[in-house]
CSV table of C-alpha atoms in Angstrom, one decimal:
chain,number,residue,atom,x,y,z
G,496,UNK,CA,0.0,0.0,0.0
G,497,UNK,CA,2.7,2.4,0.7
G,498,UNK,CA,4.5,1.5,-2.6
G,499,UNK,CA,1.2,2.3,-4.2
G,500,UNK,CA,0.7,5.7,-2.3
G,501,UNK,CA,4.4,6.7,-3.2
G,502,UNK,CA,3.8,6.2,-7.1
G,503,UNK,CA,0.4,7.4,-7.4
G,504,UNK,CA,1.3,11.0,-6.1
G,505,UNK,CA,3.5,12.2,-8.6
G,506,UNK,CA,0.4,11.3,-11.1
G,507,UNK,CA,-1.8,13.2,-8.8
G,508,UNK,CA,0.6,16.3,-8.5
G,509,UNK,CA,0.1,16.5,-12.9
G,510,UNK,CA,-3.3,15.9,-12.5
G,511,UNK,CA,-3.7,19.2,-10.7
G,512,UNK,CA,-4.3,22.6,-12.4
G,513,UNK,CA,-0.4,23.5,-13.4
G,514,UNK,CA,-1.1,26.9,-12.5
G,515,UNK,CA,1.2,27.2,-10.0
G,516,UNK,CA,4.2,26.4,-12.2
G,517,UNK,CA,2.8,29.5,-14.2
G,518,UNK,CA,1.6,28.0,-17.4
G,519,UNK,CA,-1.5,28.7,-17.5
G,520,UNK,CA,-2.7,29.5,-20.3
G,521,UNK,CA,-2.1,26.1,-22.2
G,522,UNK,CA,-5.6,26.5,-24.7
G,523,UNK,CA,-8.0,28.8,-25.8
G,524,UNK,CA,-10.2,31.0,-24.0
G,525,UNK,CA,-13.4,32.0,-24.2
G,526,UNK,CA,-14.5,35.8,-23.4
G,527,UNK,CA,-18.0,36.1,-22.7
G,528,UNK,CA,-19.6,39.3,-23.9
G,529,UNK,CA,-23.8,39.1,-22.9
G,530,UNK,CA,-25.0,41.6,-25.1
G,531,UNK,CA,-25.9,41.7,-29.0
G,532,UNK,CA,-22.8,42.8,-31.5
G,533,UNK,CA,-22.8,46.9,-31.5
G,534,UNK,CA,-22.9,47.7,-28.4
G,535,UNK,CA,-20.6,49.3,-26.2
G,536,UNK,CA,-19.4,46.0,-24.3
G,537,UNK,CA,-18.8,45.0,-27.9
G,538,UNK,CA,-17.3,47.5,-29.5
G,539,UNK,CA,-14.1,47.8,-26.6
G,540,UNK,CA,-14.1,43.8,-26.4
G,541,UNK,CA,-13.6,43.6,-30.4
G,542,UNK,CA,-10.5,46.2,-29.4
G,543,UNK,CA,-8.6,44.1,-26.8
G,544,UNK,CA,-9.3,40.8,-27.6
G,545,UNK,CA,-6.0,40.9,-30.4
G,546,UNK,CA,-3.9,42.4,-28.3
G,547,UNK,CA,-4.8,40.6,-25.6
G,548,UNK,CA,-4.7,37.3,-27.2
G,549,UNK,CA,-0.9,38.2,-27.7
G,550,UNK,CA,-0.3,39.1,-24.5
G,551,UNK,CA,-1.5,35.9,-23.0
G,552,UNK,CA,0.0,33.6,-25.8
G,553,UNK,CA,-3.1,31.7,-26.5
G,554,UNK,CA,-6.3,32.9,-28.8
G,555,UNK,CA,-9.0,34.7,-26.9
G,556,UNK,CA,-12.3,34.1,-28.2
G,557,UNK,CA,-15.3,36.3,-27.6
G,558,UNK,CA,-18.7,34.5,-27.5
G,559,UNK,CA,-21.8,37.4,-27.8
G,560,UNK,CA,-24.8,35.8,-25.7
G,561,UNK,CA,-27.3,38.7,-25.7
G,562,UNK,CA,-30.0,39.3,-23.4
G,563,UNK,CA,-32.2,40.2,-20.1
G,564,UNK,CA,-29.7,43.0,-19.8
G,565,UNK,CA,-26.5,41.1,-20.1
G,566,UNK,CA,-27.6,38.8,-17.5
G,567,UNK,CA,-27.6,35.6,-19.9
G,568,UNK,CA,-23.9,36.2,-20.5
G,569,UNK,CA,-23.3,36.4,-16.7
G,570,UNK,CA,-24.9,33.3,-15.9
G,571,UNK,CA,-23.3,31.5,-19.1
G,572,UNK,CA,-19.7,32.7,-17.2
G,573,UNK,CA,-21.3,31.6,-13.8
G,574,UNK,CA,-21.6,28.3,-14.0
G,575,UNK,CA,-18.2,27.7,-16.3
G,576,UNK,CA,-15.6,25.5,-14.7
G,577,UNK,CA,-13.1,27.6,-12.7
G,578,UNK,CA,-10.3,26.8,-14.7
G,579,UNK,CA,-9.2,30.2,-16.2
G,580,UNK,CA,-10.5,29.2,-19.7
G,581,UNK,CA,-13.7,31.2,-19.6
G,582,UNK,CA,-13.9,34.7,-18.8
G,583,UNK,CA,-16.5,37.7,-19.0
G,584,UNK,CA,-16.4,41.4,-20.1
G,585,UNK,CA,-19.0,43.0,-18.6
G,586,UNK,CA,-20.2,46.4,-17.7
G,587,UNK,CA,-21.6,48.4,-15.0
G,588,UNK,CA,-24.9,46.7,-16.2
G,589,UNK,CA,-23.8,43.9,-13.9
G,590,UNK,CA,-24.3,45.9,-10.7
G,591,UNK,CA,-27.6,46.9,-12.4
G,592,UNK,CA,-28.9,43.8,-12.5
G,593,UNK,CA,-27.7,42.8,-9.2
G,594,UNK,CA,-29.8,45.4,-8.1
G,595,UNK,CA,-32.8,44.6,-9.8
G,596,UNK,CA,-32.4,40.8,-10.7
G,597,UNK,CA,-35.5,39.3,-13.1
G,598,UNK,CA,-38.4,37.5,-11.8
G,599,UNK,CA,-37.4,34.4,-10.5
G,600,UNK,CA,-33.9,35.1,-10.6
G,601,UNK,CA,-31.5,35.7,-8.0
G,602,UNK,CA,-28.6,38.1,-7.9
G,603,UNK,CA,-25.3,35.8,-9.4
G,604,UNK,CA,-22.2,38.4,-8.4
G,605,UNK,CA,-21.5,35.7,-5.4
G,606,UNK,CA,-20.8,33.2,-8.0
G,607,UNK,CA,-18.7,35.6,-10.3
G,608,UNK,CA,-15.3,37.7,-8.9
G,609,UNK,CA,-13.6,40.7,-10.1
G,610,UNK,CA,-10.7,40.4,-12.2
G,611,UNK,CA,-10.1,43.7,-13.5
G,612,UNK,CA,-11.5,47.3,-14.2
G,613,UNK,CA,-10.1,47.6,-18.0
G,614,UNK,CA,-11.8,51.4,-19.0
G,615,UNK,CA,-14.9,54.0,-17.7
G,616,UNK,CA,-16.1,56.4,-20.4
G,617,UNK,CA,-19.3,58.6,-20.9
G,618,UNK,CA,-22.6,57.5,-21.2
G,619,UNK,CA,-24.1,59.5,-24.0
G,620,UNK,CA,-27.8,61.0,-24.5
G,621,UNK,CA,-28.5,61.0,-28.4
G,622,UNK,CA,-31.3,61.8,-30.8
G,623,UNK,CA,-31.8,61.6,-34.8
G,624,UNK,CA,-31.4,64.7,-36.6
G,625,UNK,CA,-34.9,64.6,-37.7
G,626,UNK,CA,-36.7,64.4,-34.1
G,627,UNK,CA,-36.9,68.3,-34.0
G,628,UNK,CA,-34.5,67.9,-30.9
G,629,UNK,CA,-32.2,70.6,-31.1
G,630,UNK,CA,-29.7,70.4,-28.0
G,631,UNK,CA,-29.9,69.2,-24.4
G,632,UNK,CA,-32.2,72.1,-23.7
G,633,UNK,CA,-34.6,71.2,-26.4
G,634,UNK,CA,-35.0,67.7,-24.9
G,635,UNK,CA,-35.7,69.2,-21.7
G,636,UNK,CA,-38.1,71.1,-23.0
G,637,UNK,CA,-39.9,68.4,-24.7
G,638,UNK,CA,-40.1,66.5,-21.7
G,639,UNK,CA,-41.8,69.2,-19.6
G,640,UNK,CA,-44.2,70.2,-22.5
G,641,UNK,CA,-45.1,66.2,-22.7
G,642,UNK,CA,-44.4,64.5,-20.1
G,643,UNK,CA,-44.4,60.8,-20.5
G,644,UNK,CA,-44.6,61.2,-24.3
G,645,UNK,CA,-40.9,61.4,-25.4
G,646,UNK,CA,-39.9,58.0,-26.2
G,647,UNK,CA,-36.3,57.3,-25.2
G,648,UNK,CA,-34.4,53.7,-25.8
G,649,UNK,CA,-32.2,51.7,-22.9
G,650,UNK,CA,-30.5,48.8,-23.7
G,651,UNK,CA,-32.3,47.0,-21.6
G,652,UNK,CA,-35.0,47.1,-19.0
G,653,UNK,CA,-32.9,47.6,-15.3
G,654,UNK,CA,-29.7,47.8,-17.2
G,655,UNK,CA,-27.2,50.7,-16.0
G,656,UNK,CA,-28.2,53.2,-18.8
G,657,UNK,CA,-31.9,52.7,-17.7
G,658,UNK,CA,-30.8,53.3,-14.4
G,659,UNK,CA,-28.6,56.1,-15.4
G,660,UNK,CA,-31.5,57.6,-17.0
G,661,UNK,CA,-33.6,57.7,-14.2
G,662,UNK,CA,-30.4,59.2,-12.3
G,663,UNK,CA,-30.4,62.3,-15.0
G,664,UNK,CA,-34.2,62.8,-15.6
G,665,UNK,CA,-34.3,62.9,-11.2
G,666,UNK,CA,-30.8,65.6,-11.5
G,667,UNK,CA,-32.5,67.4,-14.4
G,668,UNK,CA,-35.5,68.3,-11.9
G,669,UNK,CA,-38.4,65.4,-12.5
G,670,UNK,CA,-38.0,64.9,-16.2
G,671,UNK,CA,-40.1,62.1,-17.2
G,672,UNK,CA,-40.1,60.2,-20.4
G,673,UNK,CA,-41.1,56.4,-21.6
G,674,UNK,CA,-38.2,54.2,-21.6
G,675,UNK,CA,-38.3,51.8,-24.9
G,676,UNK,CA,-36.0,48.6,-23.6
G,677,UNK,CA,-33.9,46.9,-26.1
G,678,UNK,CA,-31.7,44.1,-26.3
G,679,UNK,CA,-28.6,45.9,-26.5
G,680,UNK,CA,-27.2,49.1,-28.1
G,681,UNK,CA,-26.9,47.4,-31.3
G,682,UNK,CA,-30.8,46.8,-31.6
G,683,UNK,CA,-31.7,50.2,-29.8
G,684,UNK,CA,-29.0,52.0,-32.3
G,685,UNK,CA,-30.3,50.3,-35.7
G,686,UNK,CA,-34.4,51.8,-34.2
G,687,UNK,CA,-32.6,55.5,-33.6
G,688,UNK,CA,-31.2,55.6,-36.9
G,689,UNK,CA,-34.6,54.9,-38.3
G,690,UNK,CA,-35.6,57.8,-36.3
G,691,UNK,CA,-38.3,55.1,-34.7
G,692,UNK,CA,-37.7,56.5,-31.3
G,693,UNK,CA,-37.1,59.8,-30.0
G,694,UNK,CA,-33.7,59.4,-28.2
G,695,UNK,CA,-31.8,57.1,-26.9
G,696,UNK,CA,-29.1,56.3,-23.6
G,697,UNK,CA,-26.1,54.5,-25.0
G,698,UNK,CA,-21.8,54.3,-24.0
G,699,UNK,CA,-20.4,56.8,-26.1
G,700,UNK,CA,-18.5,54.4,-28.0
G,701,UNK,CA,-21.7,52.7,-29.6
G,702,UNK,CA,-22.9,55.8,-30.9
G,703,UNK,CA,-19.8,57.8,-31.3
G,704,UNK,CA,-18.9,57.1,-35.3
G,705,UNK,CA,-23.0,57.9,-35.7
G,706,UNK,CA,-22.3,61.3,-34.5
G,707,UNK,CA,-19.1,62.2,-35.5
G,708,UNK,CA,-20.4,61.6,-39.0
G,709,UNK,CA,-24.0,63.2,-38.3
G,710,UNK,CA,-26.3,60.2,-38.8
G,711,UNK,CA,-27.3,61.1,-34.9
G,712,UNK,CA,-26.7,64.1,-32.5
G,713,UNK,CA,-25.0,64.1,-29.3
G,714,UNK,CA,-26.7,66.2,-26.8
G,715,UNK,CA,-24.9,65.5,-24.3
G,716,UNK,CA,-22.4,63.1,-22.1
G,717,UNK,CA,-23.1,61.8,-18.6
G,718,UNK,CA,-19.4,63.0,-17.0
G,719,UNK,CA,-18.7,65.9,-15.4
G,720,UNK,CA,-16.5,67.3,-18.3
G,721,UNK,CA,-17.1,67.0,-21.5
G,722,UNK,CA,-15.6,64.3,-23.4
G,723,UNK,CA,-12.6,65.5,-25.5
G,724,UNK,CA,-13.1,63.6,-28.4
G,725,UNK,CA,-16.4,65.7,-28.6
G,726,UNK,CA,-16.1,69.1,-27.1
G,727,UNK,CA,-19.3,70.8,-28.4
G,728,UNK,CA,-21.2,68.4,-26.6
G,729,UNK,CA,-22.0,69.6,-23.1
G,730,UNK,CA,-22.4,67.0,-19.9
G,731,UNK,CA,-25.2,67.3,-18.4
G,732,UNK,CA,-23.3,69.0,-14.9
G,733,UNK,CA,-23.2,71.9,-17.5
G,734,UNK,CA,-26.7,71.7,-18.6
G,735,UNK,CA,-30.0,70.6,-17.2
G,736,UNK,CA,-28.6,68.4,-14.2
G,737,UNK,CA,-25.8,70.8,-12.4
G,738,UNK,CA,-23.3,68.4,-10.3
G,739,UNK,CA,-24.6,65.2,-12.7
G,740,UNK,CA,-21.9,62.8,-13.2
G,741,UNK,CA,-22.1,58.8,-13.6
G,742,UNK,CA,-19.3,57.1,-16.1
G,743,UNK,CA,-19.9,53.7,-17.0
G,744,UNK,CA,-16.8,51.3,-16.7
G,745,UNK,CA,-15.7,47.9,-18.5
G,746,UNK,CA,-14.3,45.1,-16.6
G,747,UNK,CA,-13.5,41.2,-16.6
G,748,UNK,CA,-15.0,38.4,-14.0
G,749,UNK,CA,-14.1,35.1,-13.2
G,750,UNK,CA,-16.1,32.2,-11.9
G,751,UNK,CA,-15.6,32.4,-8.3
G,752,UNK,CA,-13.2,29.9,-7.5
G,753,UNK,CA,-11.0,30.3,-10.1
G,754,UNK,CA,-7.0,29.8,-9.4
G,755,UNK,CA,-5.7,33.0,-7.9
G,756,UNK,CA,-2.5,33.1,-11.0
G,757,UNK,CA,-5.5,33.8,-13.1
G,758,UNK,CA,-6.6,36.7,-12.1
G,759,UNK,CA,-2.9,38.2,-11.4
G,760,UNK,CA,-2.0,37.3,-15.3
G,761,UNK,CA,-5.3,38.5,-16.8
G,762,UNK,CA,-4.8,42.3,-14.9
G,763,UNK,CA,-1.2,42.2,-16.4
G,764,UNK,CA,-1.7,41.4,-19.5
G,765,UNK,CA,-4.9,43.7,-19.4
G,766,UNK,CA,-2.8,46.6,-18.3
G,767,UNK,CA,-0.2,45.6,-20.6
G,768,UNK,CA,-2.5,45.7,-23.7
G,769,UNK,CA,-4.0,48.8,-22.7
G,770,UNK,CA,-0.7,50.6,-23.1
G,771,UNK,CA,-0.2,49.5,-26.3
G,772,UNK,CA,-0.6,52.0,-29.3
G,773,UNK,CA,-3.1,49.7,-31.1
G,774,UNK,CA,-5.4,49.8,-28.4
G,775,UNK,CA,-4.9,53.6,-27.3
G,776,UNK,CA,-5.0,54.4,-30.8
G,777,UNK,CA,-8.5,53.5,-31.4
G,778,UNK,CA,-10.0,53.5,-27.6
G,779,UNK,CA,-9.4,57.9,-27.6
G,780,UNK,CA,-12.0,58.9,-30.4
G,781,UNK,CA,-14.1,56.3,-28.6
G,782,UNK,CA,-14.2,58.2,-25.6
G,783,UNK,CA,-12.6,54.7,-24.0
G,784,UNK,CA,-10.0,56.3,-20.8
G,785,UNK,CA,-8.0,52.9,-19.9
G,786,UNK,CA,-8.2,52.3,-16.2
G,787,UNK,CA,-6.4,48.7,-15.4
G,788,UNK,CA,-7.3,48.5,-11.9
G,789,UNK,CA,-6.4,45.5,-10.2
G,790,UNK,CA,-9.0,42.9,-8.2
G,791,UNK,CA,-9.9,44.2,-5.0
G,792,UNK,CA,-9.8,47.9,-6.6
G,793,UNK,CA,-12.6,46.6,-9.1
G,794,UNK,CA,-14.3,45.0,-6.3
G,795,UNK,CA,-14.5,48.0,-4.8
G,796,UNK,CA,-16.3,50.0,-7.5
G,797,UNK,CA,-18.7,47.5,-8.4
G,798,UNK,CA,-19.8,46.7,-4.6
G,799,UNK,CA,-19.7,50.8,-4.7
G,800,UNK,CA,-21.6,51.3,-8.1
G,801,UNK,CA,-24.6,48.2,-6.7
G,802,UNK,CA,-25.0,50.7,-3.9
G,803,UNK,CA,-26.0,53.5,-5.7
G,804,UNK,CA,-27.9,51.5,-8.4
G,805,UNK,CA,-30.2,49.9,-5.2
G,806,UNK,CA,-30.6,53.5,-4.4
G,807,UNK,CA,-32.5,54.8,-7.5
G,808,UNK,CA,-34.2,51.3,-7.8
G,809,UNK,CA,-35.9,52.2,-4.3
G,810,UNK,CA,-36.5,55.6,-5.1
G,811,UNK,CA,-38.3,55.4,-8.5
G,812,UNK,CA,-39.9,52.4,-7.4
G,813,UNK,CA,-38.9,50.4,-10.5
G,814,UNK,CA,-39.5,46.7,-11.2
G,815,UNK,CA,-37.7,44.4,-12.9
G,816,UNK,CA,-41.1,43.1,-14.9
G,817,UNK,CA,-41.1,46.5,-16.1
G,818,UNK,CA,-44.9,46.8,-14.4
């Protein structure tokens, strides 16, 4: 038996995860995105995932599994093995929904840990040329002289530009509109375009080559300052809500459990890759700022950004049916 036990352990120290020796990754990984192609989420993933792929030595895959406000995607990466082979890029739509779960759901951020904050940008409020809605203080306007009867797209019922929208219309004195939910920025971009709605809450970077080429009109951002890569667009601080400021941010989970070399390698070669000119390049007109903070920063902001999600949930009284 003890001849036995001596042999067998050598076989059991190769079965394990060879993490610690530092060679993970050995295969491909898959990069979970849950919302629709064109969004936001998309866009930036579609940016690092070369880069990033180099940076880690082994291809990096991204897998789009759109809907209930990215929540599909989460749970997809939730109940993945926690080997390091499957990852997702989320939003701040994941402390939305933590906040306001679906019917018969439960919150999943227990099963899911921070890896790393990659970017934050703007959130931008944008209209079609043709909606008669001139500026920031026209869409005021409109929404005082009908209240409830400007139509205005989320991606997503509870997702953290509905939420974001409620923030504003509160900071911009009451403002009330109908939210149209969509599956994504994608879907709620391709109905703006058609001038089918009257505005629309989207990242910046979804709607950014749209209104740099006047296809839609930025009235304004959801920072503090305006966004450099647009500066005749005000923020909202500047304009109907004074001292408004909510950026959205970017960052990768793991299942919970996963080896802790994972995370360490993943917020290196994050950090790495946003320092390299062919990601800077292209994230600047996007109104992408790299952040690369590590785990327990990240946890930090999204246990932060659930707090003051749960806050507007309770005040506006909003539902995750959407009643």
């Amino acid at each position: 038996m003890r001849r036995r036990l001596l042999l067998a352990s050598p076989a059991l120290l190769l079965a394990r995860p060879s993490l610690a020796q530092g060679t993970w990754p050995q295969r491909q990984i898959r990069l979970i995105i849950g919302w629709p192609p064109g969004g936001g989420v998309d866009v930036f993933g579609r940016i690092l995932q070369p880069v990033l792929s180099e940076r880690l030595g082994q291809p990096v895959v991204i897998e789009n599994i759109g809907g209930a406000s990215g929540r599909l995607g989460s749970l997809a990466a939730a109940r993945a093995a926690p080997d390091g082979y499957t990852l997702l890029l989320a939003n701040d739509t994941f402390a939305a929904t933590e906040t306001l779960p679906a019917p018969g759901t439960q919150p999943v951020g227990g099963a899911l840990e921070p890896v790393t904050q990659a970017i934050e940008a703007p959130n931008a409020l944008l209209t079609h040329p043709g909606s008669g809605i001139a500026d920031i203080a026209g869409f005021a306007a409109a929404a005082r002289g009908r209240p409830g009867g400007l139509n205005v797209g989320i991606p997503g019922w509870g997702s953290a530009h509905h939420l974001t929208s409620e923030l504003l219309l509160r900071a911009a004195g009451g403002l009330q509109v109908e939210h149209v939910s969509y599956r994504g920025g994608g879907p709620l971009l391709i109905d703006l375009l058609a001038g089918k709605i009257d505005a629309g809450v989207v990242t910046l970077a979804a709607g950014a080559d749209h209104a740099r080429e006047g296809r839609l009109r930025l009235l304004a951002v959801t920072t503090r300052r305006r966004e450099p890569s647009f500066p005749d667009a005000p923020s909202l601080a500047e304009s109907i809500a004074p001292d408004f400021h909510l950026a959205t941010w970017q960052g990768i989970f793991a299942p919970a459990g996963t080896p802790p070399e994972v995370p360490r390698r993943v917020h290196a070669a994050v950090a790495e890759a946003l320092q390299d000119a062919r990601v800077t390049q292209r994230l600047a007109p996007l109104g992408f700022a790299p952040a690369s903070q590590p785990p327990q920063v990240f946890k930090g902001l999204v246990e932060g950004t659930i707090g003051r999600f749960a806050e507007v949930v309770r005040v506006a009284g909003i539902r995750a049916d959407g009643a």
